[in-house]
PDB file of C-alpha atoms in Angstrom:
ATOM      1  CA  MET A   1     165.723  76.200 106.000  1.00 52.00           C
ATOM      2  CA  ARG A   2     169.464  75.491 106.236  1.00 57.00           C
ATOM      3  CA  ALA A   3     169.135  72.527 103.849  1.00 53.00           C
ATOM      4  CA  ARG A   4     167.162  74.663 101.409  1.00 50.00           C
ATOM      5  CA  ARG A   5     169.872  77.350 101.477  1.00 53.00           C
ATOM      6  CA  ALA A   6     172.533  74.724 100.848  1.00 52.00           C
ATOM      7  CA  LEU A   7     170.722  73.554  97.716  1.00 48.00           C
ATOM      8  CA  ARG A   8     170.061  77.083  96.528  1.00 55.00           C
ATOM      9  CA  TRP A   9     173.688  78.177  96.727  1.00 52.00           C
ATOM     10  CA  LEU A  10     175.431  75.063  95.431  1.00 54.00           C
ATOM     11  CA  ARG A  11     176.802  76.910  92.401  1.00 76.00           C
ATOM     12  CA  TRP A  12     178.514  80.260  92.814  1.00 89.00           C
ATOM     13  CA  LEU A  13     179.289  82.032  89.564  1.00 91.00           C
ATOM     14  CA  ARG A  14     182.360  84.252  89.665  1.00 95.00           C
ATOM     15  CA  VAL A  15     181.697  87.770  88.356  1.00 96.00           C
ATOM     16  CA  THR A  16     184.652  88.941  86.284  1.00 94.00           C
ATOM     17  CA  GLU A  17     183.077  91.920  84.499  1.00 93.00           C
ATOM     18  CA  PRO A  18     184.217  95.240  86.076  1.00 87.00           C
ATOM     19  CA  TYR A  19     180.753  96.750  86.300  1.00 95.00           C
ATOM     20  CA  THR A  20     180.677 100.428  87.246  1.00 96.00           C
ATOM     21  CA  PHE A  21     177.770 102.291  88.836  1.00 98.00           C
ATOM     22  CA  ASP A  22     176.945 105.948  89.383  1.00 98.00           C
ATOM     23  CA  THR A  23     176.395 106.538  93.101  1.00 98.00           C
ATOM     24  CA  PRO A  24     175.956 109.652  95.279  1.00 97.00           C
ATOM     25  CA  ASP A  25     179.629 109.190  96.233  1.00 97.00           C
ATOM     26  CA  GLY A  26     180.909 108.896  92.674  1.00 97.00           C
ATOM     27  CA  ALA A  27     181.572 105.923  90.411  1.00 97.00           C
ATOM     28  CA  LYS A  28     181.859 102.556  92.172  1.00 97.00           C
ATOM     29  CA  THR A  29     182.446  99.002  91.037  1.00 97.00           C
ATOM     30  CA  LEU A  30     180.234  96.077  91.987  1.00 97.00           C
ATOM     31  CA  SER A  31     182.869  95.062  94.538  1.00 97.00           C
ATOM     32  CA  GLU A  32     182.761  98.522  96.110  1.00 98.00           C
ATOM     33  CA  LEU A  33     178.961  98.363  96.495  1.00 98.00           C
ATOM     34  CA  PHE A  34     179.505  95.794  99.256  1.00 98.00           C
ATOM     35  CA  GLU A  35     180.653  98.688 101.513  1.00 97.00           C
ATOM     36  CA  GLY A  36     182.702  96.437 103.788  1.00 96.00           C
ATOM     37  CA  HIS A  37     180.216  93.551 103.936  1.00 98.00           C
ATOM     38  CA  SER A  38     180.753  90.091 102.472  1.00 98.00           C
ATOM     39  CA  GLN A  39     177.211  89.778 101.070  1.00 98.00           C
ATOM     40  CA  LEU A  40     175.186  92.045  98.806  1.00 98.00           C
ATOM     41  CA  ILE A  41     171.515  91.994  97.796  1.00 98.00           C
ATOM     42  CA  VAL A  42     170.562  93.924  94.673  1.00 97.00           C
ATOM     43  CA  TYR A  43     166.995  94.774  93.765  1.00 97.00           C
ATOM     44  CA  HIS A  44     166.703  95.361  90.027  1.00 96.00           C
ATOM     45  CA  PHE A  45     164.263  98.289  90.090  1.00 96.00           C
ATOM     46  CA  MET A  46     162.382  98.915  86.832  1.00 93.00           C
ATOM     47  CA  PHE A  47     163.288 102.473  85.826  1.00 95.00           C
ATOM     48  CA  ALA A  48     164.337 102.756  82.179  1.00 91.00           C
ATOM     49  CA  PRO A  49     166.454 105.734  81.090  1.00 91.00           C
ATOM     50  CA  GLU A  50     163.561 107.311  79.190  1.00 91.00           C
ATOM     51  CA  TRP A  51     161.007 106.995  82.017  1.00 94.00           C
ATOM     52  CA  VAL A  52     159.999 110.038  84.080  1.00 93.00           C
ATOM     53  CA  VAL A  53     159.186 108.070  87.260  1.00 95.00           C
ATOM     54  CA  GLY A  54     159.940 104.586  88.510  1.00 96.00           C
ATOM     55  CA  CYS A  55     157.699 101.567  88.062  1.00 94.00           C
ATOM     56  CA  LYS A  56     154.675 101.660  90.388  1.00 95.00           C
ATOM     57  CA  SER A  57     154.960  97.920  91.098  1.00 93.00           C
ATOM     58  CA  CYS A  58     158.651  98.173  91.984  1.00 95.00           C
ATOM     59  CA  SER A  59     157.731 101.128  94.177  1.00 97.00           C
ATOM     60  CA  PHE A  60     155.216  98.872  95.955  1.00 95.00           C
ATOM     61  CA  TRP A  61     158.147  96.587  96.803  1.00 96.00           C
ATOM     62  CA  ALA A  62     160.499  99.454  97.645  1.00 97.00           C
ATOM     63  CA  ASP A  63     158.130 100.704 100.349  1.00 96.00           C
ATOM     64  CA  SER A  64     159.252  97.628 102.326  1.00 95.00           C
ATOM     65  CA  PHE A  65     163.000  98.240 102.053  1.00 96.00           C
ATOM     66  CA  ASN A  66     163.850 101.162 104.343  1.00 94.00           C
ATOM     67  CA  GLY A  67     163.272  99.423 107.659  1.00 92.00           C
ATOM     68  CA  ALA A  68     165.108  96.276 106.622  1.00 95.00           C
ATOM     69  CA  VAL A  69     168.454  97.848 105.714  1.00 95.00           C
ATOM     70  CA  GLU A  70     169.883  98.164 109.232  1.00 96.00           C
ATOM     71  CA  HIS A  71     168.750  94.648 110.163  1.00 97.00           C
ATOM     72  CA  LEU A  72     170.472  93.263 107.067  1.00 97.00           C
ATOM     73  CA  ALA A  73     173.675  95.115 107.915  1.00 97.00           C
ATOM     74  CA  GLN A  74     173.790  93.344 111.285  1.00 97.00           C
ATOM     75  CA  ARG A  75     173.958  90.065 109.365  1.00 97.00           C
ATOM     76  CA  ASP A  76     176.798  91.178 107.108  1.00 98.00           C
ATOM     77  CA  VAL A  77     174.519  92.107 104.199  1.00 98.00           C
ATOM     78  CA  ARG A  78     174.565  95.307 102.167  1.00 98.00           C
ATOM     79  CA  PHE A  79     171.407  96.202 100.235  1.00 98.00           C
ATOM     80  CA  THR A  80     171.063  98.411  97.174  1.00 98.00           C
ATOM     81  CA  ALA A  81     168.604  98.984  94.380  1.00 98.00           C
ATOM     82  CA  VAL A  82     169.959  99.296  90.839  1.00 97.00           C
ATOM     83  CA  SER A  83     168.248 100.936  87.856  1.00 96.00           C
ATOM     84  CA  ARG A  84     169.264 102.026  84.374  1.00 93.00           C
ATOM     85  CA  SER A  85     167.880 105.551  84.739  1.00 95.00           C
ATOM     86  CA  PRO A  86     170.369 108.400  85.359  1.00 97.00           C
ATOM     87  CA  LEU A  87     171.263 108.942  89.011  1.00 98.00           C
ATOM     88  CA  PRO A  88     169.706 112.448  89.329  1.00 98.00           C
ATOM     89  CA  ARG A  89     166.351 111.057  88.218  1.00 97.00           C
ATOM     90  CA  LEU A  90     166.623 108.194  90.715  1.00 98.00           C
ATOM     91  CA  GLN A  91     167.466 110.638  93.482  1.00 98.00           C
ATOM     92  CA  ALA A  92     164.541 112.923  92.646  1.00 98.00           C
ATOM     93  CA  PHE A  93     162.089 110.026  92.721  1.00 98.00           C
ATOM     94  CA  GLN A  94     163.672 108.686  95.899  1.00 98.00           C
ATOM     95  CA  ARG A  95     163.146 112.047  97.631  1.00 98.00           C
ATOM     96  CA  ARG A  96     159.536 112.127  96.476  1.00 97.00           C
ATOM     97  CA  MET A  97     158.855 108.677  97.924  1.00 97.00           C
ATOM     98  CA  GLY A  98     160.829 109.231 101.145  1.00 97.00           C
ATOM     99  CA  TRP A  99     163.155 106.278 100.633  1.00 97.00           C
ATOM    100  CA  THR A 100     166.619 106.250 102.177  1.00 97.00           C
ATOM    101  CA  PHE A 101     167.992 102.872 101.049  1.00 98.00           C
ATOM    102  CA  SER A 102     170.961 102.842  98.671  1.00 98.00           C
ATOM    103  CA  TRP A 103     169.988 103.287  95.012  1.00 98.00           C
ATOM    104  CA  VAL A 104     172.529 103.456  92.194  1.00 98.00           C
ATOM    105  CA  SER A 105     172.482 103.795  88.434  1.00 98.00           C
ATOM    106  CA  SER A 106     173.817 101.157  86.064  1.00 95.00           C
ATOM    107  CA  GLN A 107     173.220 103.346  83.017  1.00 92.00           C
ATOM    108  CA  ALA A 108     176.857 103.191  81.916  1.00 87.00           C
ATOM    109  CA  SER A 109     177.220  99.394  82.195  1.00 91.00           C
ATOM    110  CA  ARG A 110     175.713  96.113  80.968  1.00 89.00           C
ATOM    111  CA  PHE A 111     174.955  95.026  84.530  1.00 93.00           C
ATOM    112  CA  ASN A 112     171.163  94.699  84.315  1.00 88.00           C
ATOM    113  CA  PHE A 113     171.291  93.230  80.833  1.00 84.00           C
ATOM    114  CA  ASP A 114     173.800  90.600  81.918  1.00 86.00           C
ATOM    115  CA  PHE A 115     171.504  89.504  84.738  1.00 84.00           C
ATOM    116  CA  ASN A 116     168.496  89.142  82.401  1.00 75.00           C
ATOM    117  CA  VAL A 117     166.148  91.759  83.768  1.00 74.00           C
ATOM    118  CA  PRO A 118     165.948  94.399  81.078  1.00 60.00           C
ATOM    119  CA  PHE A 119     165.817  93.341  77.460  1.00 52.00           C
ATOM    120  CA  ARG A 120     166.807  95.053  74.265  1.00 52.00           C
ATOM    121  CA  LEU A 121     164.041  95.474  71.706  1.00 45.00           C
ATOM    122  CA  GLU A 122     165.843  93.293  69.171  1.00 49.00           C
ATOM    123  CA  THR A 123     166.100  90.480  71.732  1.00 48.00           C
ATOM    124  CA  LEU A 124     162.366  90.657  72.424  1.00 42.00           C
ATOM    125  CA  ALA A 125     161.556  90.729  68.714  1.00 44.00           C
ATOM    126  CA  SER A 126     163.664  87.642  68.069  1.00 49.00           C
ATOM    127  CA  GLY A 127     161.936  85.674  70.842  1.00 50.00           C
ATOM    128  CA  GLU A 128     165.305  85.004  72.476  1.00 52.00           C
ATOM    129  CA  ALA A 129     164.631  86.891  75.716  1.00 45.00           C
ATOM    130  CA  VAL A 130     165.181  84.667  78.749  1.00 49.00           C
ATOM    131  CA  CYS A 131     163.998  85.440  82.289  1.00 47.00           C
ATOM    132  CA  ASN A 132     163.823  83.126  85.288  1.00 47.00           C
ATOM    133  CA  HIS A 133     165.736  80.479  83.300  1.00 48.00           C
ATOM    134  CA  GLY A 134     163.110  80.255  80.561  1.00 48.00           C
ATOM    135  CA  PRO A 135     161.532  82.199  77.654  1.00 46.00           C
ATOM    136  CA  LEU A 136     160.249  85.576  78.801  1.00 45.00           C
ATOM    137  CA  GLY A 137     156.802  85.341  77.204  1.00 47.00           C
ATOM    138  CA  GLU A 138     156.225  89.095  77.625  1.00 51.00           C
ATOM    139  CA  SER A 139     157.028  92.233  75.648  1.00 49.00           C
ATOM    140  CA  ASN A 140     158.351  94.385  78.506  1.00 58.00           C
ATOM    141  CA  THR A 141     161.890  95.719  78.163  1.00 64.00           C
ATOM    142  CA  GLU A 142     162.180  96.015  81.970  1.00 79.00           C
ATOM    143  CA  MET A 143     161.575  93.312  84.581  1.00 83.00           C
ATOM    144  CA  PRO A 144     162.150  93.181  88.361  1.00 90.00           C
ATOM    145  CA  ALA A 145     164.409  90.736  90.190  1.00 90.00           C
ATOM    146  CA  PHE A 146     166.628  90.199  93.195  1.00 95.00           C
ATOM    147  CA  SER A 147     170.253  89.161  92.800  1.00 94.00           C
ATOM    148  CA  ALA A 148     172.500  88.054  95.658  1.00 96.00           C
ATOM    149  CA  PHE A 149     176.280  88.305  95.601  1.00 96.00           C
ATOM    150  CA  ALA A 150     179.094  87.247  97.938  1.00 97.00           C
ATOM    151  CA  LYS A 151     182.705  88.285  98.265  1.00 96.00           C
ATOM    152  CA  ASP A 152     185.369  85.835  99.400  1.00 95.00           C
ATOM    153  CA  ALA A 153     188.509  86.495 101.444  1.00 95.00           C
ATOM    154  CA  ARG A 154     190.499  87.318  98.299  1.00 95.00           C
ATOM    155  CA  GLY A 155     187.953  89.921  97.242  1.00 95.00           C
ATOM    156  CA  ASP A 156     186.498  87.893  94.355  1.00 96.00           C
ATOM    157  CA  VAL A 157     182.792  88.504  93.761  1.00 97.00           C
ATOM    158  CA  PHE A 158     180.301  85.709  93.057  1.00 96.00           C
ATOM    159  CA  HIS A 159     176.678  85.708  91.938  1.00 95.00           C
ATOM    160  CA  THR A 160     175.055  83.295  94.394  1.00 94.00           C
ATOM    161  CA  TYR A 161     171.318  83.605  93.774  1.00 92.00           C
ATOM    162  CA  GLY A 162     168.670  85.276  91.633  1.00 89.00           C
ATOM    163  CA  THR A 163     164.893  85.300  91.808  1.00 88.00           C
ATOM    164  CA  TYR A 164     162.349  86.691  89.372  1.00 84.00           C
ATOM    165  CA  GLY A 165     158.596  86.903  88.824  1.00 80.00           C
ATOM    166  CA  ARG A 166     156.616  85.446  91.711  1.00 80.00           C
ATOM    167  CA  GLY A 167     159.887  84.688  93.501  1.00 85.00           C
ATOM    168  CA  ILE A 168     160.281  88.331  94.545  1.00 89.00           C
ATOM    169  CA  GLU A 169     156.972  88.359  96.467  1.00 90.00           C
ATOM    170  CA  ALA A 170     158.678  87.210  99.667  1.00 89.00           C
ATOM    171  CA  ALA A 171     160.156  90.710 100.041  1.00 91.00           C
ATOM    172  CA  ASN A 172     156.819  92.544  99.822  1.00 90.00           C
ATOM    173  CA  ALA A 173     155.580  93.226 103.368  1.00 93.00           C
ATOM    174  CA  ALA A 174     152.186  94.558 102.235  1.00 91.00           C
ATOM    175  CA  TYR A 175     151.427  91.368 100.310  1.00 90.00           C
ATOM    176  CA  ARG A 176     152.382  89.247 103.321  1.00 92.00           C
ATOM    177  CA  LEU A 177     150.112  91.262 105.612  1.00 93.00           C
ATOM    178  CA  LEU A 178     147.209  91.087 103.152  1.00 92.00           C
ATOM    179  CA  ASP A 179     147.577  87.308 103.126  1.00 92.00           C
ATOM    180  CA  PHE A 180     146.594  87.337 106.834  1.00 95.00           C
ATOM    181  CA  VAL A 181     143.093  88.760 106.285  1.00 94.00           C
ATOM    182  CA  PRO A 182     139.890  87.109 104.925  1.00 93.00           C
ATOM    183  CA  LYS A 183     139.786  89.093 101.652  1.00 91.00           C
ATOM    184  CA  GLY A 184     143.475  88.525 101.038  1.00 89.00           C
ATOM    185  CA  ARG A 185     144.922  90.606  98.224  1.00 86.00           C
ATOM    186  CA  ASP A 186     141.409  91.430  97.007  1.00 87.00           C
ATOM    187  CA  GLU A 187     142.322  91.123  93.342  1.00 82.00           C
ATOM    188  CA  ASP A 188     139.145  89.497  92.019  1.00 85.00           C
ATOM    189  CA  GLY A 189     137.735  91.489  89.139  1.00 78.00           C
ATOM    190  CA  LEU A 190     140.986  93.298  88.372  1.00 78.00           C
ATOM    191  CA  SER A 191     142.239  93.195  84.808  1.00 78.00           C
ATOM    192  CA  PHE A 192     145.563  91.896  86.206  1.00 72.00           C
ATOM    193  CA  SER A 193     146.822  91.401  89.727  1.00 74.00           C
ATOM    194  CA  MET A 194     148.864  94.601  89.963  1.00 72.00           C
ATOM    195  CA  SER A 195     146.356  96.909  88.283  1.00 74.00           C
ATOM    196  CA  GLY A 196     145.113  98.261  91.613  1.00 79.00           C
ATOM    197  CA  VAL A 197     148.579  99.279  92.798  1.00 88.00           C
ATOM    198  CA  ARG A 198     149.624 102.930  92.629  1.00 89.00           C
ATOM    199  CA  LEU A 199     152.516 104.987  93.864  1.00 92.00           C
ATOM    200  CA  ARG A 200     151.969 105.405  97.604  1.00 90.00           C
ATOM    201  CA  ASP A 201     151.370 109.157  97.338  1.00 91.00           C
ATOM    202  CA  SER A 202     148.836 108.756  94.496  1.00 89.00           C
ATOM    203  CA  TYR A 203     146.056 106.868  96.273  1.00 86.00           C
ATOM    204  CA  GLY A 204     142.855 108.905  96.566  1.00 78.00           C
ATOM    205  CA  ARG A 205     143.688 111.221  93.677  1.00 66.00           C
TER     206      ARG A 205
END
């Protein structure tokens, strides 16, 4: 595991853009999102500015986040979700779902665009959209991802890791538990693997 980490983080990319986020405590920069830690994990939550509620698949992942936050903090890691939707809409959806992890809005910055997880319509139309270091191959303007950042002793911020697509599955506790049982994820016959997923409070309706 240590050798794998060493390979994964060989190249740190310094972040020079002064990204600003709307948070419950006012505007904060990317550096300030670390909240005194030297490492930061960002989940790029699919919630476009025009959407009424957040993505049901991202919500499936987010149901795993609450309990992990305090454990991460003990290892010098701050966690936050970031979405392009306005902060009041994020907060309303967060209350509905009972989540308490940090969630901030990047609506006023290029942050998500610069890390290749939402895409402008003109970029999709041109076929130039890149995700996971290759052509996107989809027509969605929003995509999920994890980004990891580190801050050095001088306060400089670096992007140290990013994972997209199937790479984010490691953070989904429900998927990992389903993999223990004989029927597994039980996705045979579904039109696509995530079609059976709903918001947690919508099952049985």
